[in-house]
XYZ file of C-alpha atoms in Angstrom:
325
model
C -4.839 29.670 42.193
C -6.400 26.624 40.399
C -6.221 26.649 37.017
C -8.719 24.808 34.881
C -8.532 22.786 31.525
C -10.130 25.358 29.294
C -7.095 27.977 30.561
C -4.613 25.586 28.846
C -6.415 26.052 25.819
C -5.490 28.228 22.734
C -7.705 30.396 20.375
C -8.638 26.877 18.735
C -11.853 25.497 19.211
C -11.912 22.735 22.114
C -13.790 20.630 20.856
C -11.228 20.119 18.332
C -8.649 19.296 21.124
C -10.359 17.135 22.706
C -12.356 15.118 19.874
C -10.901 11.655 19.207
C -10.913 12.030 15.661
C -12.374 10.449 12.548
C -10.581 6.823 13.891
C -13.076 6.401 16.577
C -14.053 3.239 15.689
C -17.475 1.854 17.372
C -16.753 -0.285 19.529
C -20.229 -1.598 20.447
C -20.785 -5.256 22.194
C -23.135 -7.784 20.591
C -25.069 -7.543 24.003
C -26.277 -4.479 22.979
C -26.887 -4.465 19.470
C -24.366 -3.657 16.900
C -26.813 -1.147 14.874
C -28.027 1.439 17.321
C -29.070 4.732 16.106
C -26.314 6.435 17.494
C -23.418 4.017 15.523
C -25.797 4.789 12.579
C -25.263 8.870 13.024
C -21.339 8.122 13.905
C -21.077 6.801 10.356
C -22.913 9.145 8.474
C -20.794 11.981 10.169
C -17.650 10.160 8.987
C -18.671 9.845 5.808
C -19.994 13.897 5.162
C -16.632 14.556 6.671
C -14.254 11.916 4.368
C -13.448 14.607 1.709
C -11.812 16.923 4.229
C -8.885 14.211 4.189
C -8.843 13.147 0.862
C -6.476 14.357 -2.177
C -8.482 14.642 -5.310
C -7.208 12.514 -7.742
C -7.754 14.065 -11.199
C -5.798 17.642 -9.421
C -2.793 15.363 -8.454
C -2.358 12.891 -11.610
C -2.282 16.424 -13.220
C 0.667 17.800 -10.685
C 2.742 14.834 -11.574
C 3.150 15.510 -15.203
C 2.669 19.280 -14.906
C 5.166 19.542 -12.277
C 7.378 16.628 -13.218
C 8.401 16.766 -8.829
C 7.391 13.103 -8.584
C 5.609 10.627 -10.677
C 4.030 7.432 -10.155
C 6.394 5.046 -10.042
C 8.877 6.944 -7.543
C 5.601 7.716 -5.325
C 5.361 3.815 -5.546
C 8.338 3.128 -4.176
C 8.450 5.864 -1.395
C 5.120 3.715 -0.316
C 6.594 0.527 -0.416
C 9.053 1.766 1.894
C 6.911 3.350 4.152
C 5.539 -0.155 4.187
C 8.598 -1.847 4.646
C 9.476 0.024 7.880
C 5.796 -0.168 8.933
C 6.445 -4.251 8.603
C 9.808 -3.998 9.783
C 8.499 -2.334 13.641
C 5.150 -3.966 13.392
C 3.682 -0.679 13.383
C -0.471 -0.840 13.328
C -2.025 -0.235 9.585
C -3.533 2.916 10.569
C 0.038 3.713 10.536
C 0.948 2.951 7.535
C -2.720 4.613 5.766
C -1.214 8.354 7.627
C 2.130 7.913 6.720
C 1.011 8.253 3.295
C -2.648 9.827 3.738
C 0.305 12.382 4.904
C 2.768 12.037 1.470
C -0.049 12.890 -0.683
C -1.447 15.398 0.746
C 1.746 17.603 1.304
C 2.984 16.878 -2.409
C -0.895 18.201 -3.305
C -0.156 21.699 -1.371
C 3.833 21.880 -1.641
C 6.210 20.942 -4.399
C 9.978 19.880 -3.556
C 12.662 20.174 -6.162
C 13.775 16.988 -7.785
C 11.053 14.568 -5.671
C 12.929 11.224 -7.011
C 16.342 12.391 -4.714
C 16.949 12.254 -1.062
C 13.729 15.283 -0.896
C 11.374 12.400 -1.380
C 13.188 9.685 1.306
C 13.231 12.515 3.569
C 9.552 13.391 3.226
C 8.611 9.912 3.571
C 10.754 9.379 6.762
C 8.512 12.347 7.818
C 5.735 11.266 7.609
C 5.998 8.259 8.657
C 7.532 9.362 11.817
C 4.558 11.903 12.420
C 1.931 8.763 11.730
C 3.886 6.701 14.284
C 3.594 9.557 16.628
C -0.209 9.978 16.265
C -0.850 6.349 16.269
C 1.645 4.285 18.260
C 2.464 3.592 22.135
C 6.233 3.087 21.510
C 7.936 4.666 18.537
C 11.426 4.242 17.464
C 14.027 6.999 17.290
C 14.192 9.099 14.226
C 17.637 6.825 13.250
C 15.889 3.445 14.072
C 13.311 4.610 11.502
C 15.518 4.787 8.831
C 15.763 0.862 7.951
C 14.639 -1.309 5.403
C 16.840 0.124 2.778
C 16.913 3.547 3.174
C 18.995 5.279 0.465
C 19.584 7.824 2.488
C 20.214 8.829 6.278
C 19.227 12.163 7.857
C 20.549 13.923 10.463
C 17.259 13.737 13.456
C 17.265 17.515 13.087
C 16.589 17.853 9.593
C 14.070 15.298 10.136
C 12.370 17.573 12.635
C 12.624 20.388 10.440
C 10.762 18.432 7.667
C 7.669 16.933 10.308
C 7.022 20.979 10.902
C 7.117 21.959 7.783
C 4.436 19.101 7.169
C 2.513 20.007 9.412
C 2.612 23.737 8.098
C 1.220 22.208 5.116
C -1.302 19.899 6.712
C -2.472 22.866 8.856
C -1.782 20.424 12.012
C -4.313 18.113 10.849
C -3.729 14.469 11.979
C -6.201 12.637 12.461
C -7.771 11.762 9.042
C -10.754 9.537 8.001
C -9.273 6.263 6.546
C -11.054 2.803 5.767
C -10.338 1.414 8.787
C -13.220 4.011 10.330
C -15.632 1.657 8.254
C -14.406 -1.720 8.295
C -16.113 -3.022 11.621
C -19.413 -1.430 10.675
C -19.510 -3.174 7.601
C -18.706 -6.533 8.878
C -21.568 -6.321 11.211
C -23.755 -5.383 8.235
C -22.600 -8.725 6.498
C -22.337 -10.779 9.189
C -24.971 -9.398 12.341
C -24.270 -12.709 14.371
C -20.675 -11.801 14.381
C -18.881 -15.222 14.058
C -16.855 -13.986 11.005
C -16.489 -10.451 11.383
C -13.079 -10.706 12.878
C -11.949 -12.490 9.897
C -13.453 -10.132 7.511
C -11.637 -7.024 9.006
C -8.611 -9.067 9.154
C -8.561 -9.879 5.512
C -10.233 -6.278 4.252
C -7.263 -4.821 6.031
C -4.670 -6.971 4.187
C -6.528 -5.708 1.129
C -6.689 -1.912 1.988
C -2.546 -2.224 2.561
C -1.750 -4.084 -0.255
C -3.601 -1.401 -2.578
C -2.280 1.259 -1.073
C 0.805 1.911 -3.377
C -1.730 2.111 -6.266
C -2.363 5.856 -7.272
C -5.587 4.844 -9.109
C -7.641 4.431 -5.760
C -7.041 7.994 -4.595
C -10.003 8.364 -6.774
C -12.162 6.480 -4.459
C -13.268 7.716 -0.950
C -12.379 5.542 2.471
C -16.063 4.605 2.697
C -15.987 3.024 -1.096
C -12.557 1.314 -0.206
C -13.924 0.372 2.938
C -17.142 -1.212 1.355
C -15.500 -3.136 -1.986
C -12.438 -4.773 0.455
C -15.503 -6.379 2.315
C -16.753 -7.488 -0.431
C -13.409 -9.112 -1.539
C -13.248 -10.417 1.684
C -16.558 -11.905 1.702
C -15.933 -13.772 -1.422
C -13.566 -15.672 0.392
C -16.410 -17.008 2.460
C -19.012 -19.550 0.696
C -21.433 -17.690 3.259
C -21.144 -14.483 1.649
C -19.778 -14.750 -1.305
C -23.833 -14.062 -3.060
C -23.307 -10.446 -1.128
C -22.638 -7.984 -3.965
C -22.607 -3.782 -4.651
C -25.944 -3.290 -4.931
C -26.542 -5.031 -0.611
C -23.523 -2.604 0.519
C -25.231 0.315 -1.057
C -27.767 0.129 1.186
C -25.603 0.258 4.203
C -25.206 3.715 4.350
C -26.213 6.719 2.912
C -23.697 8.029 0.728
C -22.488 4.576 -0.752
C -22.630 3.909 -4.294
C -22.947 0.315 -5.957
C -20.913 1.724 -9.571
C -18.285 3.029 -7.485
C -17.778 0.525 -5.231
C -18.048 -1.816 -8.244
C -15.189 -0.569 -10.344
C -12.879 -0.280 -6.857
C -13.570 -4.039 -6.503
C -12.694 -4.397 -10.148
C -9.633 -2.169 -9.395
C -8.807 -4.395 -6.797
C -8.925 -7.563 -8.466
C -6.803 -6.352 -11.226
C -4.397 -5.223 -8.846
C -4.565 -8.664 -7.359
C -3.648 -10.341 -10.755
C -1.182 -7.988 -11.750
C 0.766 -8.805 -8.545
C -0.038 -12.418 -7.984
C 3.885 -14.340 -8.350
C 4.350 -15.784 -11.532
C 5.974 -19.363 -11.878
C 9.394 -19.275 -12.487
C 10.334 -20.308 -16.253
C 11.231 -23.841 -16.125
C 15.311 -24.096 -17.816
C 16.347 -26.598 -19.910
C 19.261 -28.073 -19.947
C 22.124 -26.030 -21.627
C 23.083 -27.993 -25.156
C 26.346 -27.612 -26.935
C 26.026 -26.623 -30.456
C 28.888 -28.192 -32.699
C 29.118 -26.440 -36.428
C 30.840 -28.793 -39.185
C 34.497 -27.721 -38.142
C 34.454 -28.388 -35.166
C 33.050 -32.187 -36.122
C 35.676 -32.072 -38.867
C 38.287 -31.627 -36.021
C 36.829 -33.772 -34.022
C 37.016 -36.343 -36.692
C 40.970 -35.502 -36.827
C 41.289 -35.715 -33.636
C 39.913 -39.326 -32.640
C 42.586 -40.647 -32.299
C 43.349 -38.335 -29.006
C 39.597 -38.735 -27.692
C 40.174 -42.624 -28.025
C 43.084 -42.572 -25.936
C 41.128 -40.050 -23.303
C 38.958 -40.614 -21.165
C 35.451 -42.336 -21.202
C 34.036 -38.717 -20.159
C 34.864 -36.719 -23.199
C 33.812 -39.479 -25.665
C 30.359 -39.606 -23.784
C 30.599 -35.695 -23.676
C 31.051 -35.692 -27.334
C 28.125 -38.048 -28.200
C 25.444 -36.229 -26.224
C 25.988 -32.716 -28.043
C 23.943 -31.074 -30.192
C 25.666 -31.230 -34.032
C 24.330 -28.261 -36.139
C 25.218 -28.188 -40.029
C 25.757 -24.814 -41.575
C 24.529 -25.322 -44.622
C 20.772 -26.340 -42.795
């Protein structure tokens, strides 16, 4: 008896099985024209559908006080984490956007007692793993994943248990609409000749990763992020650096100059908040002598006379300090 595809199927809608998801980047060669109609449609579906994997902001600022399960710093870290590991295996940065597209969205629908204890390492180990399982051609065993300074190790079976009930949470959706869906398409806007759109996703994508620990741009849709990390990255470029909020609005319906303005400005504040500072320089450490001790000293010349050159030369570059001044 031959059995066909659509047998294998549940009650779920195929086309859902088999669609490839809101990362299904356009891939289009320059032969034949980066800006067909149908690229144009592709976008524009991706961008109506953007909301269905995004955590409203203003709902989850409110959970983290109200609910006191995790708060802004401690989500920070469980990111930086996330992107220690995702460094550490040289995972791809769609990786890293799920593994905590993922985090947020499960703390928005479930709360965990005491979020800044092993709950929070082990939801973050989760979710990462499930990312790297969605995304990547080899991925590490569920011990291998815990590196990079874990505080804590879990047992692969309570691991397992935590990636379901994630997914309970998620409702089994993946595949999510991140930046990286609108990076290439904007580069081509920039740059239609395409000599520099390789450097511009390359450097938007640095961007996108080193924001990501920042609570303030859950605010801001993957489009917007998409479309102001361009931008930054076309400033880098004296060919582009004239391109501003008001040219990317037009590259799509559904873009918007004041928000992608403030994201830039979001992003450039970000930028200067974590830029390394120069290290304080030190001066050199001077002994402070109060009138006793020069009285003593005084006493005791006789001694220093008969010592060595060292201490005398010691003595005579100190710092004297009179009490009564």
């Amino acid at each position: 008896m031959s059995v066909s595809c659509s047998d294998l199927l549940c009650g779920e809608d195929s086309s859902i099985i088999f669609s490839t998801g809101g990362e299904a980047l356009l891939e289009c060669s320059s032969d034949q024209g980066f800006l067909m109609p149908e690229v144009e449609e592709s976008i524009a579906g991706l961008i109506e559908n953007e909301r269905n994997f995004m955590v409203p902001c203003n709902d989850y600022i409110e959970k983290f006080h109200l609910t006191q399960s995790i708060d802004a710093s401690n989500r920070a870290d469980s990111v930086a984490w996330i992107l220690k590991v995702h460094r550490y295996h040289g995972f791809q940065p769609l990786t890293a956007y799920l593994s905590v597209n993922y985090f947020d969205r499960f703390l928005y629908s479930h709360q965990l007692p005491k979020m800044n204890g092993w709950p929070a390492q082990l939801l973050s180990v989760a979710c990462l793993s499930l990312a790297a399982k969605v995304e990547e051609p080899l991925v590490p065993s569920l011990l291998d994943l815990q590196v990079e300074g874990a505080q804590f190790i879990f047992e692969p079976r309570n691991i397992q248990r935590m990636e379901l009930l994630v997914l309970r949470v998620l409702d089994w959706r993946l595949q999510s609409i991140s930046p990286f869906s609108f990076l290439s398409f904007f580069a081509h806007k920039i740059d239609p000749t395409g000599n520099y759109t390789g450097f511009l996703t390359s450097r938007a994508t640095e961007i996108i990763l080193s924001n990501i620990q920042e609570t303030n741009f859950l605010e801001y849709r993957p489009s917007c992020i998409a479309a102001a990390t361009i931008l930054c990255a076309a400033n880098d470029l004296p060919h582009f650096s004239l391109v501003t909020a008001q040219h990317a609005e037009s590259w799509c319906d559904g873009l918007h100059k004041d928000k992608i303005t403030s994201c830039r400005q979001l992003m450039q504040q970000t930028a200067f908040a974590n830029r390394p500072r120069k290290q304080p320089k030190v001066l050199p450490q001077l002994r402070v002598m109060t009138r006793a001790s020069i009285a003593w000293s005084d006493s005791s010349s006789t001694s220093f006379s008969s010592s060595s050159p060292y201490k005398r030369r010691k003595l005579n570059n100190s710092l004297w300090l009179d009490n009564d001044k």
